[in-house]
Coordinates of N, CA, C and O in Angstrom, one line a residue:
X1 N 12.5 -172.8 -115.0 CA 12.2 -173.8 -116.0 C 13.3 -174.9 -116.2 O 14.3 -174.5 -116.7
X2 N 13.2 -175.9 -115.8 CA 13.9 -177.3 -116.3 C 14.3 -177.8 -117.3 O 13.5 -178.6 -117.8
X3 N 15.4 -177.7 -117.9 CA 16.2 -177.3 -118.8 C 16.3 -179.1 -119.6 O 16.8 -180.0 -119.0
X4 N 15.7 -179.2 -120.8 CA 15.6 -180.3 -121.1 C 16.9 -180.8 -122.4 O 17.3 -180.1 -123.3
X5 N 17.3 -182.0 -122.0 CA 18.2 -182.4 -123.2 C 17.0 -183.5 -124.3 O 16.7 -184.7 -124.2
X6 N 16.8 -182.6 -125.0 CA 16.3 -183.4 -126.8 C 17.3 -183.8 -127.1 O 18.4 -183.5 -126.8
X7 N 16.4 -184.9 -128.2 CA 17.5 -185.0 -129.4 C 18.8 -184.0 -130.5 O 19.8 -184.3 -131.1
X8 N 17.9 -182.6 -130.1 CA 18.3 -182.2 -131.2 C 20.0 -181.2 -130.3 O 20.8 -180.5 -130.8
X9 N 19.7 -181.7 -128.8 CA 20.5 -180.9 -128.0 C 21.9 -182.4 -128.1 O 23.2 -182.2 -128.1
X10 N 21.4 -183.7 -128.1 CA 22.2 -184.8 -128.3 C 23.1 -184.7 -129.6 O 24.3 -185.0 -129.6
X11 N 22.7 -184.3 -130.3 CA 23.3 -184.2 -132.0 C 24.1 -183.0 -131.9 O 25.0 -183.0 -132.7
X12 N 24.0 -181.7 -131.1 CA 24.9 -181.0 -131.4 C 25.8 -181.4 -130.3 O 26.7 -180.6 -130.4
X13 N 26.1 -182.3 -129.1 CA 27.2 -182.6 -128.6 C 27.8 -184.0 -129.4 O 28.8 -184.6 -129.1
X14 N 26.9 -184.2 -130.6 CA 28.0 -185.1 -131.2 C 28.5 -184.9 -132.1 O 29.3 -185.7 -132.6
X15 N 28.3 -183.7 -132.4 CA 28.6 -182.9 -134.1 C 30.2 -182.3 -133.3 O 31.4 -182.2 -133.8
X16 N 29.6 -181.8 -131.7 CA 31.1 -180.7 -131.4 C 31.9 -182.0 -131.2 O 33.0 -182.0 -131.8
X17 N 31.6 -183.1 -130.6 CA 32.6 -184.3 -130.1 C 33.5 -184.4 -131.1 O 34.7 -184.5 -131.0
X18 N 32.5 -184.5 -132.8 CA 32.9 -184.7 -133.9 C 34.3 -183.5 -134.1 O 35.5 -183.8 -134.4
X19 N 33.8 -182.7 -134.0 CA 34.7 -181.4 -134.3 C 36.0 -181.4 -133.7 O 37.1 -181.0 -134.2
X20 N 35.6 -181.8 -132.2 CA 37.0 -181.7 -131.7 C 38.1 -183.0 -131.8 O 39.3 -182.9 -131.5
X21 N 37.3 -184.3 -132.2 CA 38.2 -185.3 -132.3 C 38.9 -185.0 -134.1 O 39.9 -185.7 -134.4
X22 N 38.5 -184.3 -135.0 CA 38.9 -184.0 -136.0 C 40.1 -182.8 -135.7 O 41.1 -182.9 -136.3
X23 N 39.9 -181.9 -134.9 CA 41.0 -181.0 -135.0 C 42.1 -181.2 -133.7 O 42.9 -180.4 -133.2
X24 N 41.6 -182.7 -133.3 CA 42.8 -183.6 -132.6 C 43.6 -183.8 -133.1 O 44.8 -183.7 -132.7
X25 N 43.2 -184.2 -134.8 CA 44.3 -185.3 -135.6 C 45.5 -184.6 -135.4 O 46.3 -184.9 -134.4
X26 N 45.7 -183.7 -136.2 CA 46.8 -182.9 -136.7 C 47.8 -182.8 -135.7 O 47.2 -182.3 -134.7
X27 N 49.1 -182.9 -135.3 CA 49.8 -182.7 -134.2 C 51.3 -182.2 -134.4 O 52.1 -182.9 -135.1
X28 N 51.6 -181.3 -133.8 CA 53.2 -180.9 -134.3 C 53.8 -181.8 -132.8 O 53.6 -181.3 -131.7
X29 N 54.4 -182.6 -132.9 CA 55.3 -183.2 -132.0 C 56.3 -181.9 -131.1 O 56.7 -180.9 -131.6
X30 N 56.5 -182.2 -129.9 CA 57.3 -181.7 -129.0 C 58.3 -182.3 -128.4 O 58.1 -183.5 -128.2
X31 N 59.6 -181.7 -127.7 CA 60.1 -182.5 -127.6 C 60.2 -183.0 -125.6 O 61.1 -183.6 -125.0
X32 N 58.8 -182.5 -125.2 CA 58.5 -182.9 -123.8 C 57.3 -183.9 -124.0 O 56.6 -184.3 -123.1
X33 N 57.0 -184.2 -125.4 CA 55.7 -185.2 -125.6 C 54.7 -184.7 -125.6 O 53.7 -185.2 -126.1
X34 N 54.6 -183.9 -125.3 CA 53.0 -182.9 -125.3 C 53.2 -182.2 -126.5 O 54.1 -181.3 -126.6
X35 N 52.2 -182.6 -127.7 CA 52.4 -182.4 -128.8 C 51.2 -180.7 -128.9 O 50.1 -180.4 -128.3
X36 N 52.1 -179.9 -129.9 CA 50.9 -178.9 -130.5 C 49.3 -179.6 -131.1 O 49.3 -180.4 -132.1
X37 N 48.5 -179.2 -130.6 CA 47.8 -179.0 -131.4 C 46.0 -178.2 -131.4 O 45.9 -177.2 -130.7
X38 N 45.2 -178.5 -131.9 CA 44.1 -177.5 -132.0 C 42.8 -177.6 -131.1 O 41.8 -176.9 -131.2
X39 N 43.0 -178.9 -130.0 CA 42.4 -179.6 -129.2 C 41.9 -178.5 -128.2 O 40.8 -178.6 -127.8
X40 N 42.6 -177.5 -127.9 CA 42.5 -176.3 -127.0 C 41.2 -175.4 -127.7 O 40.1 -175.2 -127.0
X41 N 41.3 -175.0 -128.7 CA 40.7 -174.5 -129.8 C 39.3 -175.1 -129.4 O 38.4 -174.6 -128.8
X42 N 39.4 -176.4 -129.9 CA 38.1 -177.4 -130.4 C 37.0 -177.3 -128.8 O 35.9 -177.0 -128.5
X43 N 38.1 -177.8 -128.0 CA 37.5 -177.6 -126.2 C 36.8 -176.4 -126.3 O 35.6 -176.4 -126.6
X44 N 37.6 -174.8 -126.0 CA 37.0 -174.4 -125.4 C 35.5 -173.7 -126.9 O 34.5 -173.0 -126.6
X45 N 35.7 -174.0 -127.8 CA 34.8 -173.8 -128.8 C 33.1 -174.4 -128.3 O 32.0 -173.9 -128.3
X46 N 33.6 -176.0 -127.7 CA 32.7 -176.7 -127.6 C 31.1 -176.0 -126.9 O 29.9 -175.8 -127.1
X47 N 32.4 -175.5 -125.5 CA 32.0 -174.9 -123.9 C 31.2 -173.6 -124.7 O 30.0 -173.5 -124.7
X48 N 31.9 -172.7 -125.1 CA 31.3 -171.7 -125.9 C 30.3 -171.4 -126.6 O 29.5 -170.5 -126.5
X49 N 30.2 -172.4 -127.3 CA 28.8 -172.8 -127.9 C 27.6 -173.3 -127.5 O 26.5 -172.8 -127.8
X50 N 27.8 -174.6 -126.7 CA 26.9 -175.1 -126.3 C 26.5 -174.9 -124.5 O 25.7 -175.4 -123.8
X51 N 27.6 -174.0 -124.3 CA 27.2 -173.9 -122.5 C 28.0 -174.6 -121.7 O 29.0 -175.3 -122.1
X52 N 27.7 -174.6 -120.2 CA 28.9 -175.7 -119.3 C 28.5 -177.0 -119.1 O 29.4 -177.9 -118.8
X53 N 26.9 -177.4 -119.5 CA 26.7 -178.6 -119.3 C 26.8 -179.4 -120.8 O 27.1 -180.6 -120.9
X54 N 26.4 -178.5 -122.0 CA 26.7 -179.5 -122.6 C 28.1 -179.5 -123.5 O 28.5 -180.4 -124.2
X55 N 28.5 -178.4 -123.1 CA 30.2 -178.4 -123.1 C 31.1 -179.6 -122.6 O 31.8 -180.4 -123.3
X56 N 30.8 -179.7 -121.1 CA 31.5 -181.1 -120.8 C 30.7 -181.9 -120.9 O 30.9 -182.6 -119.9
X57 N 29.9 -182.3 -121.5 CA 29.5 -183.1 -121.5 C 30.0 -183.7 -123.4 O 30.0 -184.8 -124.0
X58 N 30.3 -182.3 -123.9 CA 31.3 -182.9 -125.2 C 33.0 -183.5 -125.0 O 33.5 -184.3 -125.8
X59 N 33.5 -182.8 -123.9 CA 34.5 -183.2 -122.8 C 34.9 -184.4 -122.8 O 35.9 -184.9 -123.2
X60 N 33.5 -185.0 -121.9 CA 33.5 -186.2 -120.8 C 33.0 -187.4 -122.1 O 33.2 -188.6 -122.0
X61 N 32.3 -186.9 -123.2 CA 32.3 -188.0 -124.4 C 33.3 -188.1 -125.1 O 33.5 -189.1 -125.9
X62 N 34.4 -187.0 -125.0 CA 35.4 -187.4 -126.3 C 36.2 -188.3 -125.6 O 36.7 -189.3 -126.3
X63 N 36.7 -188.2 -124.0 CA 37.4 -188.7 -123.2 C 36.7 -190.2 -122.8 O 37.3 -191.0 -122.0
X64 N 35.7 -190.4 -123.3 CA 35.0 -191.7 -123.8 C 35.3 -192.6 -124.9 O 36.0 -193.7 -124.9
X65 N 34.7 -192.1 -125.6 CA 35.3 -192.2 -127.0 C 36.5 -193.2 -127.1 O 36.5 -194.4 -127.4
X66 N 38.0 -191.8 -126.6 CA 38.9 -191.9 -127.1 C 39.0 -193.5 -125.8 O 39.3 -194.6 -126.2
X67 N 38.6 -193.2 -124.4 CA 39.0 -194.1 -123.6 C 38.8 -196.1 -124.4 O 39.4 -197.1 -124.1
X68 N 37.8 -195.9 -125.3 CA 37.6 -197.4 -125.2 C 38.2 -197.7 -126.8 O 37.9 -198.7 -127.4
X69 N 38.9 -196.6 -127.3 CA 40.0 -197.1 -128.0 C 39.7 -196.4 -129.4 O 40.4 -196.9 -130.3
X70 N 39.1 -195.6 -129.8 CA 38.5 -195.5 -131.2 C 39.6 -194.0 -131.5 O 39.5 -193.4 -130.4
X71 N 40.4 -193.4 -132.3 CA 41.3 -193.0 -132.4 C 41.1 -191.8 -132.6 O 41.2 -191.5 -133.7
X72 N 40.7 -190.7 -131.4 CA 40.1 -189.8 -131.3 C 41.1 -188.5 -130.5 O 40.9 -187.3 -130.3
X73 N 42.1 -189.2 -130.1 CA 43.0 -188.3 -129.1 C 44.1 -187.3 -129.9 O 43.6 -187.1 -131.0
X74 N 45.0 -186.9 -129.8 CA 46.0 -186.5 -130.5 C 46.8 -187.3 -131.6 O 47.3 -188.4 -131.2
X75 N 47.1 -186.7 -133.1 CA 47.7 -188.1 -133.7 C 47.0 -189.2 -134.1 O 47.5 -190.3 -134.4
X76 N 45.9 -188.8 -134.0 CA 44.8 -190.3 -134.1 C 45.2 -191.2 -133.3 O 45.9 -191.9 -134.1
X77 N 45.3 -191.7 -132.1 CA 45.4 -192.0 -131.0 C 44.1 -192.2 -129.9 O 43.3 -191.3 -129.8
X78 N 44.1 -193.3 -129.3 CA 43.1 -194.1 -128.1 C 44.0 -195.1 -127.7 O 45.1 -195.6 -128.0
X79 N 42.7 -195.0 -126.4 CA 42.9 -196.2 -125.7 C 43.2 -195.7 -124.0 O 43.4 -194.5 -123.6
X80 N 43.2 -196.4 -123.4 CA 42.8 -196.0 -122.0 C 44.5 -195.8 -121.1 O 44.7 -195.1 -120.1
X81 N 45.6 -196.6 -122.1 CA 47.3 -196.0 -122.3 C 47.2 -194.5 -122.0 O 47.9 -194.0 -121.2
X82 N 46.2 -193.9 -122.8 CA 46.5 -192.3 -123.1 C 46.4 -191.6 -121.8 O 47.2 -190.9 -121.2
X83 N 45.1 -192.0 -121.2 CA 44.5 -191.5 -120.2 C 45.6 -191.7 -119.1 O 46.1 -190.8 -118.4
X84 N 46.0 -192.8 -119.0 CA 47.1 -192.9 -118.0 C 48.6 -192.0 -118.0 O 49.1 -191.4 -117.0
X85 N 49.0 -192.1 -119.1 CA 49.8 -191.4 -119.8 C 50.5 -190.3 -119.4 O 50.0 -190.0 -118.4
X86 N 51.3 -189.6 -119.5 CA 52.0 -188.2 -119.2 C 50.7 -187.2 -119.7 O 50.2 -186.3 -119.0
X87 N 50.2 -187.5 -121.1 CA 49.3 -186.5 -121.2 C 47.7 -186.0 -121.1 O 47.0 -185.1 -121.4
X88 N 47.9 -187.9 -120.0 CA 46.1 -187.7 -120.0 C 45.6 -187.0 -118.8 O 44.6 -187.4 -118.3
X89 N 46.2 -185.7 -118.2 CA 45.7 -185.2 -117.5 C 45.4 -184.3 -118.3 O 44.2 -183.8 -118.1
X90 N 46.0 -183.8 -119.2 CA 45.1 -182.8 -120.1 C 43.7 -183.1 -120.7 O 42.9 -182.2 -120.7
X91 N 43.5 -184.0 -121.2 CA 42.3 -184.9 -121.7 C 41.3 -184.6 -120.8 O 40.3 -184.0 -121.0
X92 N 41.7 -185.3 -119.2 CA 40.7 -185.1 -117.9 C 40.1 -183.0 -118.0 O 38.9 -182.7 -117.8
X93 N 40.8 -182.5 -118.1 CA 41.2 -181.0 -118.6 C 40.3 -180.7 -119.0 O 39.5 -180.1 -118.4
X94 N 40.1 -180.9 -119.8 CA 39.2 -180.6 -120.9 C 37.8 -180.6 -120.8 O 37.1 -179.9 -121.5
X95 N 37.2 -181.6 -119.5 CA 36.1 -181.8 -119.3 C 35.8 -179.8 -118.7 O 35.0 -179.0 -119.1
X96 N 36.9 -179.7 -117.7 CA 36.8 -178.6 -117.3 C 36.5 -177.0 -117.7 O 35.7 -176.1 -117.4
X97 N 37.9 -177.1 -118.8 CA 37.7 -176.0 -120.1 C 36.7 -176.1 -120.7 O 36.7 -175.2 -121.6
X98 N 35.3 -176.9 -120.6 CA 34.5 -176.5 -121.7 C 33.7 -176.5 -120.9 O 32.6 -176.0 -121.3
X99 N 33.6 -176.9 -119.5 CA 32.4 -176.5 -118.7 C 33.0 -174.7 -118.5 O 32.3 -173.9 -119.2
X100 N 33.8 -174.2 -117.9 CA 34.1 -173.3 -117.7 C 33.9 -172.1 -119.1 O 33.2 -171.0 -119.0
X101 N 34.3 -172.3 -119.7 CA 34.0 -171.8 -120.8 C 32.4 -171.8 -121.3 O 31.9 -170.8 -121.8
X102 N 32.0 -172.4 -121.1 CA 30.3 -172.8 -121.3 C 29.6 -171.5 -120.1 O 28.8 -170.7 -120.3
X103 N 30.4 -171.7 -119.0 CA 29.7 -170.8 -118.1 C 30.1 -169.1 -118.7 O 29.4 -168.1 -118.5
X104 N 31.2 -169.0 -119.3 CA 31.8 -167.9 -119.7 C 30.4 -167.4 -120.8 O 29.8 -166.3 -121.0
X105 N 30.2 -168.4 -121.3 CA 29.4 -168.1 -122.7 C 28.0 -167.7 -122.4 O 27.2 -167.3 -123.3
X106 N 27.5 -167.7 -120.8 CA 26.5 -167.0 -120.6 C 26.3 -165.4 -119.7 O 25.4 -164.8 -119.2
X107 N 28.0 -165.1 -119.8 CA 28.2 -164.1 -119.1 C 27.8 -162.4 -120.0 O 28.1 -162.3 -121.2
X108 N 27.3 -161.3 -119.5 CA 27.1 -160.6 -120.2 C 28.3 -159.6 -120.5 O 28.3 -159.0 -121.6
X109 N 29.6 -159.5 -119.5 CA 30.3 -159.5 -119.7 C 31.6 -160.2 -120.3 O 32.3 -161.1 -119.8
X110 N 31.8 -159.6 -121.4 CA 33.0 -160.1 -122.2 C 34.3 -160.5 -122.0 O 35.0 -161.5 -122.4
X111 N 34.6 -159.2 -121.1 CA 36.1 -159.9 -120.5 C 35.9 -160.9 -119.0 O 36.8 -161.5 -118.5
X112 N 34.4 -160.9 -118.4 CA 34.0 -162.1 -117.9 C 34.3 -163.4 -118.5 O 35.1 -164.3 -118.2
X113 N 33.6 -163.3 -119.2 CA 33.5 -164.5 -120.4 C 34.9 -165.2 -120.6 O 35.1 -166.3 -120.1
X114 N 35.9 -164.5 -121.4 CA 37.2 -164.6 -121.5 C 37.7 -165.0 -120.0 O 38.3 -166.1 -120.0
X115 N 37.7 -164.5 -119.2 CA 38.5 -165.0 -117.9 C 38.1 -166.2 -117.4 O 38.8 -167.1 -117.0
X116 N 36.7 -166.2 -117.6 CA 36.3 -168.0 -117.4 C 36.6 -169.3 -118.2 O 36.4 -170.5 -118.0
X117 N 37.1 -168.7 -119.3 CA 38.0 -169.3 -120.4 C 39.0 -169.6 -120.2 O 39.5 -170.7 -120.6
X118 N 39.8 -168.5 -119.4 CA 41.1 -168.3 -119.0 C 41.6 -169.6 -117.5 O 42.5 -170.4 -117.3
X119 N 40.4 -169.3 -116.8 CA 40.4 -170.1 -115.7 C 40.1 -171.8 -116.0 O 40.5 -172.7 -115.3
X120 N 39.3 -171.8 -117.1 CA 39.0 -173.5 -117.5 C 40.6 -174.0 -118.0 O 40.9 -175.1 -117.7
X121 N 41.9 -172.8 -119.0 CA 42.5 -173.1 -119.5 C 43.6 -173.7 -117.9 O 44.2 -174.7 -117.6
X122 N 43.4 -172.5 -117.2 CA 43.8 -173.0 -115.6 C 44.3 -174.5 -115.4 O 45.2 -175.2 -115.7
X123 N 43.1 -174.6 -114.9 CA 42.5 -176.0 -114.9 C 42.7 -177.1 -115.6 O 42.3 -178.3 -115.3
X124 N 43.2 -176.9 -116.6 CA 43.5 -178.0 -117.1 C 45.3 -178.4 -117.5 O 46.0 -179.4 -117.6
X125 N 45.5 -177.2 -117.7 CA 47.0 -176.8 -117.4 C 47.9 -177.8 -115.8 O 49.0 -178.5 -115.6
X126 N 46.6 -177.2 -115.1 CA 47.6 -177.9 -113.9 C 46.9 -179.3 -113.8 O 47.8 -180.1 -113.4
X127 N 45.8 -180.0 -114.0 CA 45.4 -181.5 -113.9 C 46.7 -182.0 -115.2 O 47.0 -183.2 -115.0
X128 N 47.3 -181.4 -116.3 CA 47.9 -181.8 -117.3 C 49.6 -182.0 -116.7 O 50.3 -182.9 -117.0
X129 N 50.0 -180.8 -115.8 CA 51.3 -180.3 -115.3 C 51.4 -181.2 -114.3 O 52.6 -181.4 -114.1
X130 N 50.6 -181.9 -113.5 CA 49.7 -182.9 -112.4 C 50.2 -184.5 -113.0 O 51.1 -185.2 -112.4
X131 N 49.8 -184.8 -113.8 CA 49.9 -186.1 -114.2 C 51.0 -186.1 -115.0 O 51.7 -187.1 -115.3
X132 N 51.2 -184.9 -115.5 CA 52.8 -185.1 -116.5 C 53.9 -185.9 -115.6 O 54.6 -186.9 -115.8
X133 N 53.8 -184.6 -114.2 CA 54.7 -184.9 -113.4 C 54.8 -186.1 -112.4 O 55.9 -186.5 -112.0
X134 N 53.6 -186.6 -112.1 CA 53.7 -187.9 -111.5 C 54.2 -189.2 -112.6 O 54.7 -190.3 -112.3
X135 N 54.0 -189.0 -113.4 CA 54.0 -190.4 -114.7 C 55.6 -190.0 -115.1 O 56.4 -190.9 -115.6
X136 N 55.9 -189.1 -114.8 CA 57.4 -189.2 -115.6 C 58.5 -188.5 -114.4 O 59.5 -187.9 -114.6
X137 N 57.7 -188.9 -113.1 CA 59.0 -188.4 -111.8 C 59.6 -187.3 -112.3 O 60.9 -187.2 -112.4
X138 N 58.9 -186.5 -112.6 CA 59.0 -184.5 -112.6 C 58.9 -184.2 -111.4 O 58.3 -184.9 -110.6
X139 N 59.5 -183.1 -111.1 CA 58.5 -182.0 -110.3 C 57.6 -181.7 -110.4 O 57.1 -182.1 -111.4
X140 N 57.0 -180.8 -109.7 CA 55.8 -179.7 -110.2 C 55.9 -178.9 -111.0 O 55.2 -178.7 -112.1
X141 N 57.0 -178.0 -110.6 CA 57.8 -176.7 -111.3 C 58.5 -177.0 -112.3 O 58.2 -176.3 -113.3
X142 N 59.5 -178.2 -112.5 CA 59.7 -178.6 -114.0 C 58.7 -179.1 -114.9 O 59.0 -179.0 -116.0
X143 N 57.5 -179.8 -114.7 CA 56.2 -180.0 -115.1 C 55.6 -178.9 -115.8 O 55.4 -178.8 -117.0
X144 N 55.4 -178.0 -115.0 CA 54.8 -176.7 -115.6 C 55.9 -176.2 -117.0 O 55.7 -176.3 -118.2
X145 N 57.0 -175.8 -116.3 CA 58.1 -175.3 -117.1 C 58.0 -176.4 -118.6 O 58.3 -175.8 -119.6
X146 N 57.8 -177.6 -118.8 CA 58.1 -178.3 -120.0 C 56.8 -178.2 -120.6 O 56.9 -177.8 -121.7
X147 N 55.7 -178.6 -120.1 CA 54.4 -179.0 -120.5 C 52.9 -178.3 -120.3 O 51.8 -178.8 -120.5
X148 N 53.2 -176.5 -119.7 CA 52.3 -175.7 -119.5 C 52.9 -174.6 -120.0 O 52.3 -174.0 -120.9
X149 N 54.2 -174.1 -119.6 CA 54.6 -172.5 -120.1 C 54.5 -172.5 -121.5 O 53.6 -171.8 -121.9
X150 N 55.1 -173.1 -122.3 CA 55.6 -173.1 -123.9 C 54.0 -173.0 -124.3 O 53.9 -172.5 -125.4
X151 N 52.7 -173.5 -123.8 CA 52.2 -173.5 -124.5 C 50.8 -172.8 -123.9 O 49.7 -173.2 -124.0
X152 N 51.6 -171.5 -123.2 CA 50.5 -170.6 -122.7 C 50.0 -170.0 -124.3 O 49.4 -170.5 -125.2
X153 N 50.4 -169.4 -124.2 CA 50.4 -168.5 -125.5 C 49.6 -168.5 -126.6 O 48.8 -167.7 -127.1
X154 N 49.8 -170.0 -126.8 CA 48.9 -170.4 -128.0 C 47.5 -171.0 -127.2 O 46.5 -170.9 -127.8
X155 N 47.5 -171.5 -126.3 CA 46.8 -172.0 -125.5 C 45.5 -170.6 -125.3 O 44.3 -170.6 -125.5
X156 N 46.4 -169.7 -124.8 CA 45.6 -168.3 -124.3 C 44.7 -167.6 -125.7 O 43.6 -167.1 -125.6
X157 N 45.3 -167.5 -127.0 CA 45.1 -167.4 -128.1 C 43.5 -168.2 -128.9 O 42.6 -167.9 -129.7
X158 N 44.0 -169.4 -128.3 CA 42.6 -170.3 -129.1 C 41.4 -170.6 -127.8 O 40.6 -171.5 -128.0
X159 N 41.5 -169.9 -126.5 CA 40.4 -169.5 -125.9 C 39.8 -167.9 -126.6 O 38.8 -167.5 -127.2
X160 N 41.0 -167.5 -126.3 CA 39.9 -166.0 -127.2 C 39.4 -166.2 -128.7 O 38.3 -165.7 -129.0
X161 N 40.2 -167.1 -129.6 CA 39.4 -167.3 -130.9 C 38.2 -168.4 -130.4 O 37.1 -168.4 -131.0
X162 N 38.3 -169.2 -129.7 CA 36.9 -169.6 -129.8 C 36.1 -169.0 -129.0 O 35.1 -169.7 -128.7
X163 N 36.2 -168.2 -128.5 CA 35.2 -167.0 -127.3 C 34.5 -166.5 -128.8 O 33.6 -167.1 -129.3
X164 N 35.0 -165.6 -129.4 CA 35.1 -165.2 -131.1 C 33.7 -166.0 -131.5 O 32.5 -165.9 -131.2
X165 N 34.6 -167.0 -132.4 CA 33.7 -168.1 -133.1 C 32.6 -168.1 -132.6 O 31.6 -167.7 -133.1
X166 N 32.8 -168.8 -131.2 CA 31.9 -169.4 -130.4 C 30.0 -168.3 -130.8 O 28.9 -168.5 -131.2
X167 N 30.9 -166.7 -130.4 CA 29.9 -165.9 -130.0 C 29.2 -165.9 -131.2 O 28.0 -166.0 -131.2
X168 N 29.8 -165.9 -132.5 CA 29.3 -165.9 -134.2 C 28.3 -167.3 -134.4 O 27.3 -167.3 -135.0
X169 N 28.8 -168.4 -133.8 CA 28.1 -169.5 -134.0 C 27.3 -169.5 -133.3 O 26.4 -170.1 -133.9
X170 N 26.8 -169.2 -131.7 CA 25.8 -169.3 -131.0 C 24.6 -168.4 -131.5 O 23.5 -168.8 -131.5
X171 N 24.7 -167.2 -132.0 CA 24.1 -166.2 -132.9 C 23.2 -166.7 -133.8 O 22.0 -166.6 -133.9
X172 N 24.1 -167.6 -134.7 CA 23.8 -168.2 -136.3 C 22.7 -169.3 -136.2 O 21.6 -169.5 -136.8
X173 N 23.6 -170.0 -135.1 CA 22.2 -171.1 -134.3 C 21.4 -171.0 -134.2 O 20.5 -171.5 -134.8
X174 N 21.3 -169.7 -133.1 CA 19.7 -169.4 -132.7 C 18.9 -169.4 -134.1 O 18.0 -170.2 -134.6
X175 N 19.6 -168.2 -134.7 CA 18.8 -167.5 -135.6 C 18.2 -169.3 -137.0 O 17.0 -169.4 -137.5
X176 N 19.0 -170.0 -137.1 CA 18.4 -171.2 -137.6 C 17.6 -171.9 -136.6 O 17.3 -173.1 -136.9
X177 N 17.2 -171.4 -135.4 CA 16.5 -172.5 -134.7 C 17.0 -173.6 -134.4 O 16.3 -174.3 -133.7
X178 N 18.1 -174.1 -134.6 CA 19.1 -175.3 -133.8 C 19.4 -174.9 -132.7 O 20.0 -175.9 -132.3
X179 N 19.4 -173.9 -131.4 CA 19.9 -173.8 -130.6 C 18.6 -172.7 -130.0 O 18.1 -171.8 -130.7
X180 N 18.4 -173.1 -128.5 CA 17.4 -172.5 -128.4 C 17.6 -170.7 -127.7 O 18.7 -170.6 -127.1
X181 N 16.7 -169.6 -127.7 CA 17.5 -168.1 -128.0 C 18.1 -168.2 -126.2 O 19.2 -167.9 -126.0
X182 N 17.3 -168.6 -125.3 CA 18.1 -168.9 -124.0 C 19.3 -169.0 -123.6 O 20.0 -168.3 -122.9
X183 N 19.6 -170.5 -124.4 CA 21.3 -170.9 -124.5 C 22.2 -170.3 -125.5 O 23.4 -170.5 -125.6
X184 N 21.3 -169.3 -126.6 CA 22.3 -168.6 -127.0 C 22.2 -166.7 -126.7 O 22.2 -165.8 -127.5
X185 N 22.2 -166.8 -125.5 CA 22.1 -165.7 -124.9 C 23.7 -165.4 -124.1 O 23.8 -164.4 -123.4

């Protein structure tokens, strides 16, 4: 069966876009520029919920969004600066983490699930460790070491709470008929 995007499949990738450019704002500063914050969280939530396609596809709109300037990135922050940026390989990232994660979210296995979480967080870790290091004449290995290790942890943490969430909210969906029982399977 041929998997149709409605309206009503458009409004929940604009509600998550919504969600995750709001728990953008908030940012604890670092002192490698790669600031803390809940963007990890918000990503792989997206993927979780709504699946791999329309996960990145909440991804590839925030990285929209934020590209033509509307203040959607970290810090309340845009503009297409960002994407260039030491940190816009993480942003690119992200498209990844929430497709990957999206694919986790139809896994019947759990610690599947999680590992495809694990692997989107991969993925964007090194596209992020990738451009850190070309934009600010790093290494690879000091790239990782400043702008990926420090922030395994918490990084690894807000894949499993939105694995969590994710599974409570795809549930709640269905059960309201916003999300159809397929994609929340």
């Amino acid at each position: 069966m041929k998997e149709q995007w409605n309206v009503r499949s458009m409004v929940m990738i604009g509600m998550f876009t919504a969600v995750l450019a709001v728990l953008s704002i908030l940012e604890i500063p670092m002192p490698s520029g790669v600031p803390i914050t809940l963007q990890t969280f918000a990503v792989a939530l997206c993927g979780y919920v709504l699946g791999w396609k329309r996960g990145a596809a909440c991804g590839a709109l925030y990285l929209l969004i934020g590209t033509i300037g509307v203040p959607v990135f970290a810090g309340m922050s845009g503009g297409i600066s960002k994407l260039l940026g030491p940190t816009g390989g993480f942003i690119f990232g992200f498209i990844l983490l929430a497709g990957l994660c999206g694919v986790g979210a139809v896994c019947k296995n759990k610690i599947l699930s999680v590992v495809a979480g694990f692997l989107g967080l991969a993925a964007c870790h090194l596209l992020g460790a990738i451009q850190f290091g070309v934009v600010t004449n790093t290494g690879f290995v000091k790239s990782l070491l400043l702008v990926s290790v420090p922030y395994l942890i918490k990084d690894g943490l807000s894949v499993v709470g939105a694995f969590v969430v994710g599974g409570v909210l795809r549930k709640r969906l269905a059960q309201a008929n916003l999300m159809n029982h397929e994609q929340a399977a």
